[in-house]
């Protein structure tokens, strides 16, 4: 227990000093006001945890209010940033192609930075969404801008509560005003996390995708050759803007299913109802007002048209991960800690065939940051002697049960494994692969990272070839799912 | 016109107001300035004026790992988590290993002081009922990456640091690293351009000939398409191409090669003033230039830079001498019939960004008009042209324009040039947009007036087929 005790002592000794994510945070605003606002936000998050039926003093949740408050402040730092500060000082004189012979009196043509990965917050439900951004401009007046500034300016507007079209528009006009080029073109592809019940196990995981763009100056107009060149340069990277601009019918924010967002001027109302999760229902008003107060602390206006109802939707999302004291019954066995630990069947030296259910999709909520982590679960077990296995839908329900709460991936893996082991006394093995929004959209921002956990019980523990062949099976079937 | 200059004037005024920066610049910035002078550049010209500051800052930021403390990172991020019962579950932990895969990092090669990229995968087996916050695995790796490093040593240091701070049952670290090749070795096809190597390090229950936990770790990496066996012992290429005589120790194996250094036309002596400037930079950063692995690195870094030395050569082409004065003759107006459009695509290049002294590399596509008899210009002529304009401190917009003007001088109907490049300055530092790619276009003559011509040229560029596959390819 050495390391953990040490850690606690040190943490107690350094009472205010927290886990080390300070380094990434930009210090904003005046110190005093920030402190108070921070405390108010943490109190609000604490209210949310209580509303979810959790014990906010347990170890995993103790610093969650601080982490969540910090994440929101960092994720909305764009409100305080000035485009002028970024662009100024990064303008360089560059001789253009002579106006008599070259294009558009600039330096010779457009400059396009493609595949800028960004994250923003959905103003409709307050969850992060991911963006692939492409920015082009035509230099004018003998000046070019430092390439990284295009990305930094996009980030100013991404780090706010946003919707995709407005983000594209704001980036476009800000760049046009600050660089004063002949024109600017912005293209975005955005992905929104779906409702947990709509997750698929394919690689795109059922994320809702939309495309948006915005143009100014020489990029505008029906048949702008600059715009056509811009589109062609994106195609070189496999970016097809036409793919889903008008064809996709799903609404942008799945928690707000009745409206398709304005997409380059087109809007559409839906008539389908939102999918109802078994846990959804009322959004407790104290939780909703806690979220509204968080918006105020961040400098937003909860009465702004687009934010009306967002606190409710955010709470609705959280409530799917409400703590619950239900037990799961599986094949007549009640699962709780006591009955899992019967002795494994020692006499079974022959392998019954290993049965498996692979690539079961799930979405859980990380208890440290109140952000989703989602992916797939693979389950291996021993079927009964007559070859019967357990229906996939039972496993899906099991996975769903353990996913729909504030979780930690290591714990969820163990819980599912113990549940399976209680009916598969020979052994059980569970592998979970997940993407953690808390590591992707903020903090270390490792966009490609993926976390895997394993729990191994019974025969799978003692017989490493059984375990190896299960893992190999996942590898072999992985291609099919891509 | 007046309005158009506003933004630039403003910027200049703001910069002049801080003129005293030059006077008060620190030792590192002075050293970079010495490098620029050694490259034959005018360090006061606009594009280079703040380069010393940017380069110094990049090195300081890129080596911040020396000052960071692993304990500070891990402590406070340990959470109690009940394990599977010891009687029935694996390794007395919480139920098995935890592996974070595909953590992208950048580090600095201690052999030549250029950045190299890393895909890192870290696993550990929790013990004693505690797990660590997942992001800390990445943060700890970063402590060791943000230094002058070699791949195997990073793997070893990350592994032992995690083992000491988390106190788990074991730690496994696997890394794939990519080093920029010599510019003359850049090829344009999908074959691996960058020099790739794999390394790993293990502790505790991951060690041993047939550790089942290690086998599980390898299997979990395979699920992400990561094949560690692929290049651990098979290829003989040296890690750092500027130091070709040694293959780095790779999990205990080392090998000397006997190939000679490829000689670039520009390589030669490394001016000692520049070398000592770089040594002093290392000292400012807290490193010891006399450390065994760093001996010779300043020379190699200067050798790299000298490939991008300013030069006053003109390119002679088909007996036309190119300089600004003679390019701007009137385009051939009466050519309503097209000589056919010809093109050379995917000409590889490597240039050095003048703002950060870091490479940017990619491909150039050139379109021009033949003279109607079916003959075109030889590809290797274009490659030489691209090499000429690439081998200097550059800005992508300028390089594009220069190549276009050069082509236009012999293809009087028109010329179009598209450059696609990855900028290490945007990928390894600063905005750190790992997947970003910058494209520039220059359009002259007929390609300007006839939008079908330029559109059809662009349509004909075949996208790089390995987009998204090989990590460091376009």
Short mmCIF file of C-alpha atoms in Angstrom, two decimals, chain A residues 1-4 6-8 10-11 18-21 23-24 59-61 63 67 84 87-104 107-118 132 134 137 139-149 151-152 155 177-180 225 228-230 232-233 235-239 337 340-344 359 367-369 378 408-411 414 417-418 421 431-436 439 442-458 461 464 467-468 471-472 474-476 478, chain B residues 1 3-8 10-12 14 46-47 50 54 64 68-69 71-85 87-91 94-105 119 121 124 126 128-136 138-139 142 164-167 212-213 215-220 222-224 327-331 354-356 365 395-398 401 404-405 408 418-423 426 429-445 448 451 454-455 458-459 461-464 467 471 473-474:
data_model
loop_
_atom_site.label_atom_id
_atom_site.label_comp_id
_atom_site.label_asym_id
_atom_site.label_seq_id
_atom_site.Cartn_x
_atom_site.Cartn_y
_atom_site.Cartn_z
CA UNK A 1 0.00 0.00 0.00
CA UNK A 2 3.09 2.17 0.10
CA UNK A 3 2.55 4.25 -2.97
CA UNK A 4 -1.06 5.04 -2.30
CA UNK A 6 2.40 8.19 0.35
CA UNK A 7 0.24 9.83 -2.21
CA UNK A 8 -2.49 10.54 0.28
CA UNK A 10 1.47 14.21 0.27
CA UNK A 11 -1.89 15.33 -0.98
CA UNK A 18 -3.87 19.12 -7.06
CA UNK A 19 -3.14 16.59 -9.71
CA UNK A 20 -0.88 18.01 -12.24
CA UNK A 21 -2.96 19.22 -15.09
CA UNK A 23 0.51 23.01 -16.80
CA UNK A 24 -1.84 23.02 -19.76
CA UNK A 59 -12.18 8.66 -3.43
CA UNK A 60 -12.78 8.56 -7.16
CA UNK A 61 -15.22 11.49 -7.03
CA UNK A 63 -11.72 15.86 -6.92
CA UNK A 67 -11.53 18.59 -12.66
CA UNK A 84 -5.85 40.31 -33.33
CA UNK A 87 -2.41 37.26 -36.10
CA UNK A 88 -0.56 40.48 -35.46
CA UNK A 89 3.15 39.86 -35.42
CA UNK A 90 2.73 36.81 -37.61
CA UNK A 91 2.26 38.66 -40.88
CA UNK A 92 5.25 38.36 -43.20
CA UNK A 93 5.95 40.33 -46.37
CA UNK A 94 6.13 38.04 -49.33
CA UNK A 95 6.59 39.17 -52.90
CA UNK A 96 3.69 38.06 -55.02
CA UNK A 97 3.71 36.95 -58.55
CA UNK A 98 3.67 40.08 -60.67
CA UNK A 99 0.13 41.34 -60.99
CA UNK A 100 0.34 41.55 -64.74
CA UNK A 101 0.84 37.84 -65.12
CA UNK A 102 -0.09 36.08 -61.93
CA UNK A 103 -3.19 35.33 -60.01
CA UNK A 104 -5.22 37.81 -58.09
CA UNK A 107 1.63 35.94 -53.86
CA UNK A 108 0.60 33.56 -56.55
CA UNK A 109 -2.45 31.71 -55.33
CA UNK A 110 -4.16 30.31 -52.31
CA UNK A 111 -2.70 28.72 -49.21
CA UNK A 112 -4.66 25.89 -47.59
CA UNK A 113 -3.95 24.19 -44.29
CA UNK A 114 -5.82 20.89 -44.19
CA UNK A 115 -6.71 18.44 -41.44
CA UNK A 116 -6.52 20.63 -38.40
CA UNK A 117 -8.04 18.57 -35.59
CA UNK A 118 -10.01 20.55 -33.04
CA UNK A 132 -11.62 18.33 -38.77
CA UNK A 134 -9.52 23.04 -43.32
CA UNK A 137 -6.97 32.05 -47.94
CA UNK A 139 -2.85 36.36 -49.76
CA UNK A 140 -3.14 39.95 -50.81
CA UNK A 141 -1.14 43.14 -50.49
CA UNK A 142 2.14 41.31 -50.35
CA UNK A 143 1.69 39.62 -47.01
CA UNK A 144 1.26 36.06 -45.82
CA UNK A 145 0.34 34.90 -42.35
CA UNK A 146 2.25 32.34 -40.27
CA UNK A 147 0.56 29.03 -41.02
CA UNK A 148 -0.02 28.02 -37.42
CA UNK A 149 -2.16 31.14 -36.90
CA UNK A 151 -5.17 26.85 -36.58
CA UNK A 152 -4.88 29.11 -33.54
CA UNK A 155 -9.24 27.35 -31.88
CA UNK A 177 -10.83 40.87 -40.93
CA UNK A 178 -7.41 40.24 -39.43
CA UNK A 179 -5.33 39.11 -42.41
CA UNK A 180 -7.19 41.26 -44.95
CA UNK A 225 -12.46 29.15 -59.47
CA UNK A 228 -13.20 24.96 -56.94
CA UNK A 229 -9.46 24.77 -56.42
CA UNK A 230 -10.00 24.71 -52.66
CA UNK A 232 -9.95 19.99 -55.27
CA UNK A 233 -7.12 20.44 -52.78
CA UNK A 235 -10.14 15.99 -52.33
CA UNK A 236 -6.42 15.29 -52.52
CA UNK A 237 -6.65 14.44 -48.83
CA UNK A 238 -9.70 12.30 -49.26
CA UNK A 239 -11.98 15.01 -47.88
CA UNK A 337 -19.93 -10.13 -4.58
CA UNK A 340 -19.01 -15.11 -7.40
CA UNK A 341 -16.16 -16.70 -5.58
CA UNK A 342 -16.95 -20.36 -5.67
CA UNK A 343 -14.03 -22.58 -6.38
CA UNK A 344 -13.33 -22.98 -10.09
CA UNK A 359 -17.40 -6.25 -30.33
CA UNK A 367 -16.33 9.41 -13.06
CA UNK A 368 -13.19 11.51 -12.94
CA UNK A 369 -14.21 14.01 -15.61
CA UNK A 378 -15.23 -8.73 -25.86
CA UNK A 408 -13.76 3.60 -14.44
CA UNK A 409 -12.74 1.30 -17.27
CA UNK A 410 -10.74 -1.03 -15.03
CA UNK A 411 -13.69 -1.45 -12.70
CA UNK A 414 -13.79 -6.50 -13.64
CA UNK A 417 -15.95 -10.48 -15.84
CA UNK A 418 -17.24 -11.35 -12.40
CA UNK A 421 -17.84 -15.90 -14.15
CA UNK A 431 -11.42 -7.29 -22.83
CA UNK A 432 -12.61 -3.71 -23.15
CA UNK A 433 -11.27 -1.29 -25.76
CA UNK A 434 -12.31 2.33 -25.42
CA UNK A 435 -11.70 5.90 -26.49
CA UNK A 436 -11.73 8.36 -23.60
CA UNK A 439 -7.93 12.21 -22.98
CA UNK A 442 -8.83 18.00 -23.41
CA UNK A 443 -5.86 17.46 -21.10
CA UNK A 444 -3.21 15.55 -22.96
CA UNK A 445 -5.27 15.75 -26.19
CA UNK A 446 -3.99 12.45 -27.56
CA UNK A 447 -6.46 12.17 -30.39
CA UNK A 448 -5.57 8.67 -31.54
CA UNK A 449 -5.21 7.08 -28.14
CA UNK A 450 -7.19 3.99 -27.19
CA UNK A 451 -7.23 2.19 -23.84
CA UNK A 452 -7.56 -1.56 -23.41
CA UNK A 453 -8.22 -3.45 -20.16
CA UNK A 454 -8.39 -7.16 -19.48
CA UNK A 455 -9.93 -9.18 -16.64
CA UNK A 456 -9.19 -12.88 -16.43
CA UNK A 457 -10.85 -15.43 -14.18
CA UNK A 458 -10.67 -19.19 -13.66
CA UNK A 461 -6.00 -17.52 -15.88
CA UNK A 464 -2.54 -19.29 -21.16
CA UNK A 467 -6.42 -16.87 -23.22
CA UNK A 468 -4.13 -16.48 -26.22
CA UNK A 471 -7.27 -12.77 -27.98
CA UNK A 472 -6.30 -14.08 -31.39
CA UNK A 474 -10.60 -10.86 -31.50
CA UNK A 475 -7.75 -9.92 -33.80
CA UNK A 476 -9.07 -12.15 -36.54
CA UNK A 478 -11.50 -7.14 -35.93
CA UNK B 1 -3.58 50.41 -51.34
CA UNK B 3 -5.82 50.16 -46.43
CA UNK B 4 -4.11 47.07 -47.68
CA UNK B 5 -0.89 47.94 -45.89
CA UNK B 6 -2.59 48.60 -42.58
CA UNK B 7 -2.27 45.19 -41.11
CA UNK B 8 1.38 44.87 -41.99
CA UNK B 10 0.57 47.77 -37.59
CA UNK B 11 2.49 44.60 -37.10
CA UNK B 12 5.76 46.29 -37.92
CA UNK B 14 4.30 46.70 -32.77
CA UNK B 46 11.72 40.41 -41.99
CA UNK B 47 11.19 36.67 -42.15
CA UNK B 50 12.33 36.82 -34.86
CA UNK B 54 11.30 31.24 -32.01
CA UNK B 64 11.28 20.87 -20.65
CA UNK B 68 9.82 17.78 -14.74
CA UNK B 69 9.27 15.42 -11.87
CA UNK B 71 6.44 11.95 -8.81
CA UNK B 72 4.53 15.23 -9.12
CA UNK B 73 2.59 13.79 -12.01
CA UNK B 74 1.63 10.41 -10.64
CA UNK B 75 1.06 11.37 -7.07
CA UNK B 76 -2.49 12.51 -6.56
CA UNK B 77 -3.65 10.48 -9.52
CA UNK B 78 -3.66 7.10 -7.82
CA UNK B 79 -7.15 5.78 -7.17
CA UNK B 80 -8.15 2.84 -5.02
CA UNK B 81 -9.82 0.18 -7.09
CA UNK B 82 -10.82 -3.15 -5.73
CA UNK B 83 -9.25 -5.95 -7.66
CA UNK B 84 -10.65 -9.26 -8.60
CA UNK B 85 -10.39 -11.51 -5.59
CA UNK B 87 -8.00 -16.39 -5.00
CA UNK B 88 -9.56 -16.39 -8.41
CA UNK B 89 -8.26 -13.54 -10.50
CA UNK B 90 -5.08 -12.61 -12.21
CA UNK B 91 -1.99 -11.29 -10.56
CA UNK B 94 -7.72 -5.31 -10.29
CA UNK B 95 -8.22 -8.00 -12.81
CA UNK B 96 -5.51 -7.70 -15.40
CA UNK B 97 -3.47 -5.20 -17.31
CA UNK B 98 -4.35 -1.75 -18.49
CA UNK B 99 -2.87 -0.61 -21.82
CA UNK B 100 -3.05 2.85 -23.34
CA UNK B 101 -2.25 2.59 -27.04
CA UNK B 102 -1.33 5.06 -29.74
CA UNK B 103 -0.04 7.94 -27.69
CA UNK B 104 1.69 10.29 -30.13
CA UNK B 105 4.76 12.17 -28.96
CA UNK B 119 3.92 6.24 -31.30
CA UNK B 121 1.99 2.23 -26.05
CA UNK B 124 0.86 -1.93 -16.57
CA UNK B 126 -2.22 -2.74 -11.20
CA UNK B 128 -2.10 -3.35 -4.22
CA UNK B 129 -5.59 -2.17 -5.07
CA UNK B 130 -4.67 1.02 -6.88
CA UNK B 131 -4.92 2.24 -10.45
CA UNK B 132 -3.39 5.36 -11.93
CA UNK B 133 -5.25 8.04 -13.89
CA UNK B 134 -4.87 7.02 -17.53
CA UNK B 135 -3.56 10.35 -18.77
CA UNK B 136 -0.59 10.08 -16.43
CA UNK B 138 1.10 9.73 -21.38
CA UNK B 139 2.31 12.60 -19.23
CA UNK B 142 6.28 13.08 -22.19
CA UNK B 164 8.93 3.21 -9.41
CA UNK B 165 6.05 5.66 -9.07
CA UNK B 166 2.97 3.46 -9.48
CA UNK B 167 4.54 0.38 -7.90
CA UNK B 212 1.75 -14.48 -20.58
CA UNK B 213 1.13 -10.87 -19.64
CA UNK B 215 1.96 -11.94 -24.82
CA UNK B 216 -1.38 -10.36 -23.94
CA UNK B 217 0.21 -6.91 -24.27
CA UNK B 218 1.48 -7.76 -27.76
CA UNK B 219 -1.94 -9.13 -28.71
CA UNK B 220 -3.67 -5.95 -27.53
CA UNK B 222 -2.06 -6.17 -32.67
CA UNK B 223 -5.71 -5.24 -32.27
CA UNK B 224 -4.67 -1.74 -33.30
CA UNK B 327 10.37 36.49 -66.34
CA UNK B 328 7.71 39.04 -67.02
CA UNK B 329 7.44 39.03 -70.73
CA UNK B 330 3.97 39.15 -72.11
CA UNK B 331 2.31 35.73 -72.40
CA UNK B 354 13.01 29.98 -42.17
CA UNK B 355 10.76 30.87 -39.26
CA UNK B 356 11.65 27.89 -37.08
CA UNK B 365 3.11 19.02 -58.83
CA UNK B 395 8.59 29.71 -46.94
CA UNK B 396 6.19 27.39 -48.77
CA UNK B 397 4.33 30.24 -50.48
CA UNK B 398 7.58 31.65 -51.82
CA UNK B 401 5.95 31.01 -56.62
CA UNK B 404 6.14 28.52 -60.99
CA UNK B 405 8.04 31.50 -62.31
CA UNK B 408 6.79 29.92 -66.79
CA UNK B 418 0.92 22.91 -56.43
CA UNK B 419 2.96 22.08 -53.33
CA UNK B 420 1.68 19.80 -50.57
CA UNK B 421 3.75 19.67 -47.42
CA UNK B 422 3.92 18.64 -43.79
CA UNK B 423 5.47 21.24 -41.53
CA UNK B 426 3.28 22.70 -36.76
CA UNK B 429 5.59 21.76 -31.48
CA UNK B 430 3.36 24.84 -31.27
CA UNK B 431 -0.14 23.96 -32.36
CA UNK B 432 0.89 20.28 -32.58
CA UNK B 433 -1.57 19.45 -35.31
CA UNK B 434 -0.19 16.04 -36.13
CA UNK B 435 -2.30 15.35 -39.20
CA UNK B 436 -2.14 18.80 -40.74
CA UNK B 437 -0.95 19.30 -44.30
CA UNK B 438 -0.47 22.60 -46.13
CA UNK B 439 -1.12 23.12 -49.82
CA UNK B 440 -0.12 26.15 -51.90
CA UNK B 441 -0.85 27.00 -55.52
CA UNK B 442 0.80 29.39 -57.96
CA UNK B 443 -0.89 30.03 -61.27
CA UNK B 444 0.53 31.87 -64.26
CA UNK B 445 -0.53 32.67 -67.80
CA UNK B 448 -4.94 31.78 -64.78
CA UNK B 451 -10.16 27.97 -65.30
CA UNK B 454 -6.31 24.67 -63.92
CA UNK B 455 -9.32 22.64 -62.79
CA UNK B 458 -5.96 19.63 -60.22
CA UNK B 459 -8.36 16.81 -60.99
CA UNK B 461 -3.37 14.86 -59.42
CA UNK B 462 -3.74 11.42 -57.96
CA UNK B 463 -4.05 11.60 -54.21
CA UNK B 464 -1.30 9.96 -52.24
CA UNK B 467 -2.82 8.93 -46.82
CA UNK B 471 2.17 7.89 -40.21
CA UNK B 473 3.59 10.30 -45.17
CA UNK B 474 1.56 13.10 -46.70
#
